[in-house]
């Protein structure tokens, strides 16, 4: 099977393998934060049924979970199911278990363990129906598991002691499909759940509470989150386990372009493949990236030299194009004997990729050492190259988790043979309004702070602003009309998306939020009921006007946008969704910002309306975050 860079040492036969403990293990070196986490886990289980481990990228959360599970669960007769939403995460986890067994005598009662890999057959896996019941650990993709509750429960029952279920990147567990899966697998006697993440929270407070409740880690009396253990990024920087990042931004002034009629942003507010390609193949943009590296190489001081650099590009076409531009410019400027560049992606064989990565790991002084490694997403989770000092973010994304993963490749600190300082270089394109480009510096600065929640998902706020573009910002004139456009609620479901052949991402899942106004609710209910009753295929061929006539016949203006209805019909109708019925969420806090409620609040301190002052309105905004979101003035 293909692996993530050099993650290919495990040979899966029909989705199964045996991992053996080394007879002469050299030992396992741990760090204080890992020892503290293991201590907390010892105290926490088995007395509690679920919990979340909150560790920053680079803190070794997979190692923490794997070592503890081998010593305390697998060796004592418990079984483990390790869920993740991407195959690369599963490969990383399996390799981590193997590495620990080679370094450390984790097992006292066993010498070897049977592992299974539940993923598509094309990726070298098996399925739940063909799983060997003697397996000790199952590494399973979520997409391959959501329709196999019966088979998973049957596997759980083969254990006389119990089962630990691990959910990697636990923020994804909020999705209805995954919540339903986990809730169906819960057993008061034998199932324990562990969530792992650097960002274990959602966009809204209610969603985050639902997520933490799923893992029995929320205290309703004081609304506090109760992780098994939390480690802050700054703590690991202070301990020299992580490097301190230095941030650089370069504006490319390049705008993504697509053919007429094509979209620049998809329904998940991410750039479409065509838009990404237009950026990746832009020669002016590529020259800026190369010139930025060469200028630093030429002018570098000891503190500011980029050194070993990983560049993340939008797709395979851009990967190869940028490498060609690099080679051309360094040859033209006479640096071809000083700077070595190469790229890795799925067009190159696994052995070729491994050779390139091994050369990138070599010190600069070594023959054949590679200085710049260009990739799409092959150097994210689990990629280990300690000498990496700089990351070039030339791939626009709105995923905080992905940005953290990319940054993490350079943040290995001096205590683990890395650097005191690393460089995070972002190339900022002229992106369309509404695209939430993640700012890596803000992501770094916000780590450790309490997340600020607005009780409405970002996608819903964007949909609301589209609906109200035609309003002026004169609050006095449009307040009542604008309130009518504030969402009465929204539908939420998860869509599984086949991977784009021109990236390394593989299949992934995306959140879909569909805003509805009060007068649109019954129409959406009728439409979703019809989809749930099996009328999916026929609806995909119906025109927008026919859907309006059939389901929204009693709906006044404004009618639902065609794009939103298309998202419901095509997204929710996806064959990969299984029983992923949309969840309807009513925006109960909406009434708090109604004109009558706001007016009543302003009058509380005044006898007459004429006494209300502009400063009173300022104070109203200060006390209510939602006002700025819905009535910006």
Coordinates of C-alpha atoms in Angstrom, one line a residue:
X1 CA 0.0 0.0 0.0
X2 CA 1.1 3.6 -0.5
X3 CA 2.1 5.5 2.5
X4 CA 2.6 9.1 3.7
X5 CA 6.2 9.9 2.6
X6 CA 8.2 7.1 4.3
X7 CA 5.2 5.7 6.3
X8 CA 5.3 2.4 4.5
X9 CA 7.2 -0.1 6.7
X10 CA 4.1 -2.1 7.8
X11 CA 3.0 -4.7 5.3
X12 CA -0.7 -5.4 5.5
X13 CA -1.9 -8.7 4.2
X14 CA -5.6 -8.5 3.4
X15 CA -5.8 -5.6 5.9
X16 CA -4.1 -7.5 8.8
X17 CA -0.6 -7.7 10.2
X18 CA 1.3 -8.9 13.3
X19 CA 3.4 -6.4 15.3
X20 CA 6.1 -8.0 17.5
X21 CA 7.9 -6.6 20.5
X22 CA 11.6 -6.3 20.2
X23 CA 13.6 -8.6 22.4
X24 CA 16.4 -6.1 22.9
X25 CA 14.5 -2.8 23.0
X26 CA 16.9 0.1 23.7
X27 CA 14.4 2.1 25.8
X28 CA 11.9 4.9 25.5
X29 CA 12.8 8.5 26.3
X30 CA 9.9 10.5 27.4
X31 CA 9.3 14.2 28.3
X32 CA 7.8 15.7 31.4
X33 CA 4.5 16.6 29.7
X34 CA 4.2 13.0 28.5
X35 CA 4.9 11.6 31.9
X36 CA 2.3 13.9 33.4
X37 CA -0.3 12.9 30.8
X38 CA 0.3 9.2 31.5
X39 CA -0.1 9.9 35.2
X40 CA -3.4 11.6 34.6
X41 CA -4.6 8.8 32.4
X42 CA -3.7 6.2 35.1
X43 CA -5.8 8.2 37.6
X44 CA -8.6 8.8 35.1
X45 CA -9.3 5.2 33.8
X46 CA -11.1 3.0 34.2
X47 CA -13.1 5.1 36.7
X48 CA -14.3 7.4 33.9
X49 CA -15.9 6.3 30.6
X50 CA -14.5 9.0 28.3
X51 CA -12.1 11.9 28.1
X52 CA -10.1 14.2 25.8
X53 CA -6.4 14.7 25.6
X54 CA -5.6 18.2 24.5
X55 CA -2.0 18.4 23.2
X56 CA -0.5 20.9 20.6
X57 CA 0.9 19.7 17.3
X58 CA 4.4 18.5 17.9
X59 CA 3.6 17.4 21.5
X60 CA 3.4 13.7 20.6
X61 CA -0.3 13.0 21.4
X62 CA -0.2 9.8 19.2
X63 CA 2.8 8.5 21.1
X64 CA 1.2 9.4 24.4
X65 CA -2.0 7.4 23.6
X66 CA -0.2 4.5 21.9
X67 CA 2.2 3.8 24.7
X68 CA -0.4 4.0 27.5
X69 CA -2.8 1.8 25.5
X70 CA -0.2 -0.9 25.0
X71 CA 0.8 -1.0 28.6
X72 CA -2.5 -0.5 30.3
X73 CA -5.1 -1.9 27.8
X74 CA -3.8 -4.3 25.2
X75 CA -1.4 -6.1 27.6
X76 CA -4.2 -6.6 30.0
X77 CA -6.7 -8.1 27.6
X78 CA -8.5 -4.9 26.4
X79 CA -8.9 -4.3 22.7
X80 CA -8.5 -0.9 20.9
X81 CA -10.4 0.7 18.0
X82 CA -8.5 3.7 16.6
X83 CA -10.8 5.9 14.5
X84 CA -9.5 8.7 12.2
X85 CA -11.1 10.6 9.2
X86 CA -8.0 10.2 7.0
X87 CA -5.9 7.2 6.0
X88 CA -2.6 9.0 6.6
X89 CA -3.6 9.5 10.3
X90 CA -4.3 5.8 10.6
X91 CA -0.9 4.9 9.0
X92 CA 0.8 7.3 11.4
X93 CA -0.9 5.7 14.4
X94 CA 0.0 2.1 13.3
X95 CA 3.6 3.1 12.7
X96 CA 3.7 4.7 16.2
X97 CA 2.5 1.5 17.8
X98 CA 5.1 -0.4 15.9
X99 CA 7.9 2.0 16.8
X100 CA 7.1 1.8 20.5
X101 CA 7.2 -2.0 20.5
X102 CA 10.6 -1.8 18.9
X103 CA 12.0 0.7 21.5
X104 CA 10.2 -0.3 24.7
X105 CA 9.1 -3.4 26.6
X106 CA 5.4 -2.2 26.7
X107 CA 4.0 -5.8 26.8
X108 CA 4.6 -8.2 29.7
X109 CA 1.9 -10.7 29.0
X110 CA 2.3 -10.9 25.2
X111 CA 5.1 -10.9 22.7
X112 CA 3.0 -9.8 19.7
X113 CA -0.3 -8.3 18.8
X114 CA -2.6 -8.7 15.8
X115 CA -3.6 -5.4 14.1
X116 CA -6.3 -4.7 11.4
X117 CA -6.5 -1.8 8.9
X118 CA -10.2 -1.1 8.0
X119 CA -10.1 1.2 5.0
X120 CA -10.7 0.7 1.3
X121 CA -9.3 -2.4 -0.4
X122 CA -7.4 -0.2 -2.8
X123 CA -5.5 1.3 0.1
X124 CA -4.6 -2.2 1.4
X125 CA -7.3 -2.5 4.0
X126 CA -10.1 -4.9 4.9
X127 CA -13.7 -4.2 6.0
X128 CA -15.6 -4.8 9.3
X129 CA -17.3 -7.9 7.8
X130 CA -14.0 -9.6 7.0
X131 CA -12.2 -8.5 10.2
X132 CA -10.3 -11.1 12.1
X133 CA -12.0 -11.3 15.5
X134 CA -8.7 -12.1 17.1
X135 CA -7.4 -8.6 16.3
X136 CA -6.1 -6.6 19.3
X137 CA -6.0 -3.2 17.6
X138 CA -8.2 -2.0 14.7
X139 CA -7.2 1.1 12.8
X140 CA -10.4 2.2 11.1
X141 CA -11.4 5.1 8.8
X142 CA -14.6 6.7 9.7
X143 CA -15.9 6.5 6.2
X144 CA -15.5 2.7 6.3
X145 CA -17.2 2.4 9.6
X146 CA -20.4 4.4 9.9
X147 CA -22.6 1.7 8.4
X148 CA -21.2 -1.2 10.3
X149 CA -22.6 -0.7 13.9
X150 CA -23.6 -4.4 14.1
X151 CA -20.2 -5.7 13.0
X152 CA -18.3 -3.2 15.3
X153 CA -20.4 -4.2 18.3
X154 CA -19.8 -7.8 17.5
X155 CA -16.1 -7.1 17.6
X156 CA -16.4 -5.3 20.9
X157 CA -18.2 -8.3 22.4
X158 CA -15.2 -10.5 21.6
X159 CA -13.2 -8.8 24.4
X160 CA -13.8 -10.1 27.9
X161 CA -12.3 -7.0 29.5
X162 CA -13.5 -4.1 27.3
X163 CA -12.5 -1.8 24.4
X164 CA -10.9 1.6 24.3
X165 CA -12.1 3.6 21.4
X166 CA -9.7 6.4 20.3
X167 CA -11.0 9.2 18.1
X168 CA -8.0 11.1 16.4
X169 CA -8.7 14.8 15.6
X170 CA -11.7 14.6 17.9
X171 CA -13.2 17.9 16.7
X172 CA -14.7 15.9 13.8
X173 CA -16.7 13.7 16.2
X174 CA -19.4 16.4 16.4
X175 CA -20.7 15.4 12.9
X176 CA -24.1 13.6 13.3
X177 CA -22.9 10.5 11.5
X178 CA -19.9 10.1 13.8
X179 CA -21.9 11.0 17.0
X180 CA -24.4 8.4 16.1
X181 CA -21.7 5.8 15.5
X182 CA -20.0 6.5 18.9
X183 CA -23.3 6.7 20.8
X184 CA -24.3 3.3 19.3
X185 CA -21.1 1.8 20.5
X186 CA -21.2 3.0 24.0
X187 CA -21.6 0.4 26.7
X188 CA -21.9 1.2 30.4
X189 CA -19.6 -1.7 31.3
X190 CA -17.0 -2.2 28.6
X191 CA -16.4 0.8 26.3
X192 CA -14.0 3.7 27.2
X193 CA -13.5 6.6 24.8
X194 CA -10.4 8.8 24.3
X195 CA -10.4 11.9 22.1
X196 CA -7.1 13.4 20.8
X197 CA -6.7 16.9 19.3
X198 CA -4.7 20.1 19.3
X199 CA -8.0 22.0 18.7
X200 CA -10.8 20.0 20.4
X201 CA -13.6 22.6 19.9
X202 CA -16.1 23.6 17.3
X203 CA -17.2 27.0 15.8
X204 CA -20.0 27.6 18.3
X205 CA -20.3 27.0 22.1
X206 CA -23.2 24.7 21.7
X207 CA -21.4 22.5 19.2
X208 CA -18.3 22.4 21.5
X209 CA -20.5 21.4 24.5
X210 CA -22.1 18.6 22.5
X211 CA -18.6 17.4 21.5
X212 CA -17.3 17.3 25.0
X213 CA -20.5 15.8 26.3
X214 CA -20.0 12.9 23.9
X215 CA -16.7 12.2 25.7
X216 CA -18.2 12.8 29.2
X217 CA -15.9 15.8 29.7
X218 CA -18.2 18.7 30.3
X219 CA -19.3 20.1 33.6
X220 CA -22.7 21.8 33.1
X221 CA -22.7 23.5 36.6
X222 CA -20.0 26.0 35.5
X223 CA -19.8 25.3 31.8
X224 CA -16.2 24.1 32.1
X225 CA -14.3 21.7 29.8
X226 CA -12.6 18.9 31.6
X227 CA -9.8 17.3 29.6
X228 CA -7.9 14.4 30.9
X229 CA -4.9 16.6 30.5
X230 CA -4.0 19.8 28.5
X231 CA -0.6 20.9 27.4
X232 CA 0.0 24.4 26.1
X233 CA 2.2 25.1 23.1
X234 CA 4.1 27.8 24.9
X235 CA 5.0 25.4 27.6
X236 CA 6.6 23.1 25.1
X237 CA 8.5 26.1 23.6
X238 CA 9.7 27.1 27.0
X239 CA 10.9 23.5 27.6
X240 CA 12.7 23.6 24.2
X241 CA 10.6 20.7 22.9
X242 CA 9.1 23.1 20.2
X243 CA 10.9 25.9 18.4
X244 CA 9.7 29.4 18.6
X245 CA 8.2 30.5 15.3
X246 CA 9.1 33.7 13.5
X247 CA 6.4 34.8 11.0
X248 CA 6.8 36.4 7.6
X249 CA 4.1 37.4 5.1
X250 CA 4.5 38.2 1.4
X251 CA 1.6 39.5 -0.7
X252 CA 1.6 37.9 -4.1
X253 CA -1.2 40.2 -5.5
X254 CA -2.2 37.2 -7.6
X255 CA -6.0 36.5 -7.9
X256 CA -7.3 33.0 -8.6
X257 CA -9.1 32.7 -12.0
X258 CA -11.5 30.2 -13.3
X259 CA -13.4 29.6 -16.5
X260 CA -16.7 31.4 -17.0
X261 CA -19.5 29.7 -15.1
X262 CA -17.0 27.9 -12.8
X263 CA -16.8 28.5 -9.0
X264 CA -13.8 29.9 -7.2
X265 CA -15.1 28.8 -3.8
X266 CA -16.9 25.5 -3.1
X267 CA -19.7 25.0 -0.6
X268 CA -17.1 24.5 2.2
X269 CA -15.6 28.0 1.6
X270 CA -12.5 26.4 0.2
X271 CA -10.8 27.2 -3.1
X272 CA -12.0 24.9 -6.0
X273 CA -9.4 22.7 -7.8
X274 CA -9.5 25.0 -10.8
X275 CA -8.9 28.1 -8.7
X276 CA -6.0 26.4 -6.9
X277 CA -4.5 25.4 -10.2
X278 CA -4.6 29.0 -11.5
X279 CA -2.5 30.1 -8.5
X280 CA -0.2 27.1 -8.6
X281 CA 0.7 27.6 -12.3
X282 CA 1.1 31.4 -12.1
X283 CA 4.8 32.1 -13.0
X284 CA 4.9 35.5 -11.3
X285 CA 3.8 33.8 -8.0
X286 CA 6.3 31.0 -8.4
X287 CA 9.1 33.5 -9.1
X288 CA 8.2 35.4 -5.9
X289 CA 8.4 32.2 -3.9
X290 CA 11.8 31.3 -5.3
X291 CA 13.2 34.8 -5.0
X292 CA 12.1 35.0 -1.4
X293 CA 14.1 31.9 -0.6
X294 CA 17.2 33.0 -2.6
X295 CA 17.2 36.5 -1.1
X296 CA 17.3 35.0 2.4
X297 CA 19.9 32.5 1.4
X298 CA 22.1 35.3 0.0
X299 CA 21.6 37.8 2.9
X300 CA 21.1 35.4 5.8
X301 CA 22.6 35.9 9.2
X302 CA 22.9 33.0 11.7
X303 CA 19.5 33.9 13.2
X304 CA 17.6 34.4 10.0
X305 CA 18.8 31.7 7.6
X306 CA 15.9 29.7 6.3
X307 CA 17.9 26.5 6.1
X308 CA 16.1 23.3 5.4
X309 CA 12.8 24.4 3.9
X310 CA 9.5 22.6 3.2
X311 CA 7.2 24.2 0.7
X312 CA 3.5 23.3 0.6
X313 CA 1.8 23.9 -2.8
X314 CA -1.9 23.7 -3.8
X315 CA -1.7 20.6 -6.1
X316 CA 0.5 18.3 -8.1
X317 CA 0.6 20.5 -11.1
X318 CA 1.9 23.4 -9.0
X319 CA 4.3 21.1 -7.2
X320 CA 6.1 20.2 -10.4
X321 CA 5.8 23.7 -11.9
X322 CA 7.4 25.3 -8.8
X323 CA 10.3 22.8 -8.8
X324 CA 11.0 23.6 -12.5
X325 CA 10.9 27.4 -11.7
X326 CA 13.3 26.9 -8.7
X327 CA 15.8 24.9 -10.8
X328 CA 15.7 27.4 -13.6
X329 CA 16.2 30.5 -11.4
X330 CA 19.0 29.0 -9.2
X331 CA 20.8 27.9 -12.4
X332 CA 20.4 31.4 -13.9
X333 CA 21.7 33.1 -10.7
X334 CA 24.6 30.6 -10.3
X335 CA 23.3 28.8 -7.2
X336 CA 22.9 25.4 -8.8
X337 CA 25.9 24.1 -6.8
X338 CA 24.7 25.7 -3.6
X339 CA 20.9 25.0 -3.4
X340 CA 19.4 21.6 -4.1
X341 CA 15.7 21.3 -4.7
X342 CA 13.3 18.4 -5.3
X343 CA 9.7 17.5 -4.9
X344 CA 7.5 14.6 -3.8
X345 CA 3.9 13.7 -4.8
X346 CA 1.9 10.7 -5.8
X347 CA 3.3 10.7 -9.4
X348 CA 6.6 9.5 -8.0
X349 CA 7.1 5.9 -6.8
X350 CA 7.2 5.2 -3.1
X351 CA 10.8 4.2 -3.2
X352 CA 11.7 7.4 -5.1
X353 CA 9.9 9.5 -2.5
X354 CA 11.7 7.8 0.3
X355 CA 15.1 8.4 -1.3
X356 CA 14.2 12.1 -1.7
X357 CA 13.1 12.4 1.9
X358 CA 16.2 10.7 3.2
X359 CA 18.3 13.2 1.3
X360 CA 16.3 16.1 2.8
X361 CA 17.1 14.8 6.2
X362 CA 20.8 14.9 5.6
X363 CA 22.8 17.9 7.1
X364 CA 23.7 20.6 4.6
X365 CA 27.4 19.4 4.7
X366 CA 26.5 15.9 3.4
X367 CA 26.8 15.0 -0.2
X368 CA 23.4 14.9 -2.0
X369 CA 21.7 16.8 0.8
X370 CA 18.5 18.5 -0.4
X371 CA 17.8 22.0 0.9
X372 CA 14.2 22.6 -0.4
X373 CA 11.5 20.0 -0.4
X374 CA 8.3 20.8 -2.4
X375 CA 5.2 18.8 -1.7
X376 CA 1.4 19.0 -1.7
X377 CA 0.2 17.4 1.5
X378 CA 2.7 14.5 1.9
X379 CA 4.7 16.2 4.7
X380 CA 1.9 16.9 7.3
X381 CA 0.8 14.4 9.9
X382 CA 3.7 12.4 11.3
X383 CA 6.4 13.6 8.8
X384 CA 9.7 13.7 10.7
X385 CA 12.7 15.7 9.5
X386 CA 14.3 17.3 12.6
X387 CA 16.6 19.7 10.6
X388 CA 13.6 21.5 9.0
X389 CA 13.8 25.1 9.9
X390 CA 11.3 26.9 7.6
X391 CA 7.9 26.3 6.2
X392 CA 6.6 28.1 3.1
X393 CA 2.8 28.2 3.1
X394 CA 2.1 28.6 -0.6
X395 CA -1.2 26.7 -0.3
X396 CA -4.2 28.8 0.7
X397 CA -6.4 27.1 3.3
X398 CA -9.2 27.8 5.7
X399 CA -8.4 24.8 7.9
X400 CA -6.8 25.7 11.2
X401 CA -5.9 22.0 11.8
X402 CA -4.0 21.8 8.4
X403 CA -2.1 25.1 9.1
X404 CA -1.1 23.7 12.5
X405 CA 0.1 20.5 10.9
X406 CA 2.1 22.3 8.3
X407 CA 3.7 24.7 10.9
X408 CA 4.5 21.7 13.1
X409 CA 6.9 20.3 10.5
X410 CA 9.4 23.1 11.4
X411 CA 8.6 23.5 15.1
X412 CA 10.8 20.7 16.5
X413 CA 12.8 22.2 19.2
X414 CA 16.5 21.9 20.3
X415 CA 15.7 19.3 23.0
X416 CA 14.6 16.9 20.2
X417 CA 17.4 17.8 17.8
X418 CA 15.5 20.6 16.2
X419 CA 15.9 24.4 16.2
X420 CA 15.6 27.3 18.7
X421 CA 13.8 29.4 16.1
X422 CA 11.8 28.3 13.0
X423 CA 10.4 30.4 10.2
X424 CA 6.8 30.3 9.0
X425 CA 6.5 32.1 5.6
X426 CA 3.0 32.7 4.2
X427 CA 2.3 33.8 0.7
X428 CA -1.0 35.7 0.7
X429 CA -2.9 35.9 -2.6
X430 CA -5.7 38.2 -3.6
X431 CA -8.5 35.9 -2.5
X432 CA -12.2 36.4 -3.0
X433 CA -14.3 38.1 -0.3
X434 CA -15.6 35.5 2.1
X435 CA -12.6 33.2 2.0
X436 CA -11.3 32.7 5.6
X437 CA -7.5 32.4 5.0
X438 CA -6.0 31.2 8.3
X439 CA -3.4 33.5 9.7
X440 CA -0.7 31.3 11.2
X441 CA 0.6 34.0 13.5
X442 CA -2.9 34.5 14.9
X443 CA -3.3 30.8 15.3
X444 CA -0.1 30.7 17.3
X445 CA -1.0 33.8 19.4
X446 CA -4.5 32.5 20.2
X447 CA -3.2 29.1 21.4
X448 CA -4.0 28.8 25.1
X449 CA -6.7 31.5 25.0
X450 CA -10.3 30.6 25.7
X451 CA -12.1 30.3 22.3
X452 CA -14.5 33.1 21.5
X453 CA -17.8 31.7 20.4
X454 CA -20.6 33.3 18.5
X455 CA -23.7 31.1 18.8
X456 CA -23.9 30.8 15.0
X457 CA -21.5 28.9 12.6
X458 CA -19.3 30.9 10.3
X459 CA -20.9 29.5 7.2
X460 CA -24.3 30.7 8.4
X461 CA -23.0 34.2 9.0
X462 CA -21.7 34.2 5.4
X463 CA -25.0 33.1 4.1
X464 CA -26.7 35.8 6.1
X465 CA -24.5 38.5 4.7
X466 CA -25.1 37.3 1.2
X467 CA -28.9 37.6 1.8
X468 CA -28.5 41.2 3.2
X469 CA -26.0 42.7 0.8
X470 CA -28.6 45.0 -0.6
X471 CA -29.2 46.6 2.8
X472 CA -27.6 49.9 3.8
X473 CA -25.8 50.1 7.1
X474 CA -28.2 52.7 8.5
X475 CA -29.5 50.8 11.5
X476 CA -32.4 53.0 12.1
X477 CA -33.8 52.5 8.7
X478 CA -33.3 48.8 8.2
X479 CA -33.2 47.2 11.6
X480 CA -36.7 45.5 11.4
X481 CA -36.2 44.4 7.8
X482 CA -32.7 43.0 8.5
X483 CA -34.0 41.1 11.6
X484 CA -36.4 39.2 9.2
X485 CA -33.3 37.9 7.4
X486 CA -31.5 36.7 10.6
X487 CA -31.6 32.9 10.4
X488 CA -34.4 31.2 12.3
X489 CA -32.2 28.1 12.3
X490 CA -30.1 25.9 10.1
X491 CA -29.7 22.3 9.0
X492 CA -26.4 20.6 9.5
X493 CA -25.0 17.4 7.9
X494 CA -21.7 15.9 6.9
X495 CA -20.7 15.3 3.3
X496 CA -18.0 12.8 2.4
X497 CA -16.1 14.1 -0.6
X498 CA -14.0 11.9 -2.9
X499 CA -10.4 13.2 -3.0
X500 CA -9.2 15.3 -5.9
X501 CA -6.7 13.3 -8.1
X502 CA -4.5 16.4 -8.3
X503 CA -3.9 16.6 -4.5
X504 CA -2.7 14.2 -1.8
X505 CA -5.8 14.6 0.4
X506 CA -7.7 11.4 -0.5
X507 CA -11.3 11.1 0.7
X508 CA -12.3 13.7 3.3
X509 CA -15.4 15.0 4.9
X510 CA -16.9 18.5 5.1
X511 CA -19.5 20.3 7.3
X512 CA -22.5 21.6 5.4
X513 CA -24.7 24.2 7.0
X514 CA -27.9 25.4 5.4
X515 CA -29.5 28.6 6.8
X516 CA -33.3 29.0 6.7
X517 CA -35.6 31.9 7.5
X518 CA -38.7 31.4 9.6
X519 CA -41.0 31.3 6.6
X520 CA -38.8 28.8 4.7
X521 CA -38.7 26.2 7.5
X522 CA -41.8 24.1 6.4
X523 CA -40.5 24.0 2.8
X524 CA -37.1 22.6 3.8
X525 CA -38.8 20.1 6.1
X526 CA -40.9 18.8 3.2
X527 CA -37.8 18.6 0.9
X528 CA -35.6 16.8 3.5
X529 CA -38.4 14.4 4.4
X530 CA -38.7 13.4 0.7
X531 CA -34.9 12.8 0.5
X532 CA -35.0 10.7 3.6
X533 CA -37.8 8.6 2.2
X534 CA -35.7 7.6 -0.8
X535 CA -36.6 10.1 -3.5
X536 CA -33.0 11.3 -3.9
X537 CA -32.2 10.4 -7.5
X538 CA -35.4 11.9 -8.8
X539 CA -34.7 15.2 -7.0
X540 CA -31.3 15.5 -8.6
X541 CA -32.9 15.9 -12.0
X542 CA -35.5 18.4 -10.9
X543 CA -34.9 22.1 -11.9
X544 CA -34.8 24.8 -9.2
X545 CA -38.2 26.2 -10.3
X546 CA -39.8 22.8 -9.9
X547 CA -38.3 22.4 -6.4
X548 CA -39.7 25.8 -5.4
X549 CA -43.1 24.9 -6.8
X550 CA -43.3 21.5 -5.1
X551 CA -41.8 22.2 -1.7
X552 CA -42.0 26.0 -1.1
X553 CA -45.4 26.7 -2.6
X554 CA -46.5 28.6 0.5
X555 CA -43.2 30.5 1.0
X556 CA -43.1 34.3 0.7
X557 CA -40.1 36.2 -0.6
X558 CA -37.3 35.8 -0.2
X559 CA -37.2 32.2 -1.5
X560 CA -34.2 29.9 -0.7
X561 CA -31.3 30.5 -2.9
X562 CA -30.7 27.9 -5.7
X563 CA -27.2 27.2 -4.4
X564 CA -28.4 26.3 -1.0
X565 CA -31.1 23.9 -2.4
X566 CA -28.4 22.4 -4.6
X567 CA -26.2 21.8 -1.6
X568 CA -29.1 20.0 0.2
X569 CA -30.1 17.8 -2.9
X570 CA -26.6 17.0 -4.1
X571 CA -24.7 17.0 -0.8
X572 CA -27.2 15.2 1.4
X573 CA -28.1 12.9 -1.5
X574 CA -24.5 11.7 -1.7
X575 CA -24.1 7.9 -1.8
X576 CA -21.4 8.3 0.9
X577 CA -23.7 9.8 3.4
X578 CA -25.5 6.7 4.5
X579 CA -28.0 7.6 7.1
X580 CA -26.6 11.0 7.7
X581 CA -29.9 12.8 8.1
X582 CA -29.5 16.6 8.6
X583 CA -29.9 17.9 12.1
X584 CA -32.2 20.9 12.4
X585 CA -31.0 23.5 14.9
X586 CA -33.2 26.4 15.9
X587 CA -31.4 29.7 16.7
X588 CA -33.0 30.2 20.1
X589 CA -30.9 33.3 20.9
X590 CA -32.2 35.2 17.9
X591 CA -34.9 36.8 19.9
X592 CA -32.3 38.5 22.1
X593 CA -31.4 40.8 19.2
X594 CA -34.8 41.5 17.9
X595 CA -35.7 45.2 17.6
X596 CA -38.2 45.0 20.4
X597 CA -35.7 43.4 22.8
X598 CA -33.0 45.9 21.9
X599 CA -35.4 48.8 22.3
X600 CA -36.6 47.5 25.6
X601 CA -33.0 47.2 26.9
X602 CA -32.2 50.7 25.9
X603 CA -35.3 52.0 27.7
X604 CA -34.4 50.3 30.9
X605 CA -32.3 53.2 32.1
X606 CA -34.4 56.0 30.6
X607 CA -37.9 57.4 31.2
X608 CA -38.4 58.5 27.6
X609 CA -37.0 57.4 24.2
X610 CA -35.7 60.8 23.5
X611 CA -33.2 60.4 26.4
X612 CA -31.4 57.5 24.6
X613 CA -27.9 58.7 23.7
X614 CA -25.4 57.3 21.1
X615 CA -23.2 56.2 24.1
X616 CA -26.1 53.9 25.2
X617 CA -26.0 52.2 21.7
X618 CA -22.2 51.9 22.0
X619 CA -22.6 50.2 25.4
X620 CA -25.2 47.9 23.9
X621 CA -22.7 46.7 21.3
X622 CA -20.0 46.3 23.9
X623 CA -22.3 43.9 25.9
X624 CA -23.5 41.8 22.9
X625 CA -21.1 40.2 20.4
X626 CA -24.0 39.1 18.2
X627 CA -24.9 42.7 17.4
X628 CA -21.7 43.4 15.6
X629 CA -22.2 40.2 13.6
X630 CA -25.7 40.9 12.5
X631 CA -26.0 44.7 12.7
X632 CA -22.5 46.0 11.8
X633 CA -22.4 49.8 12.0

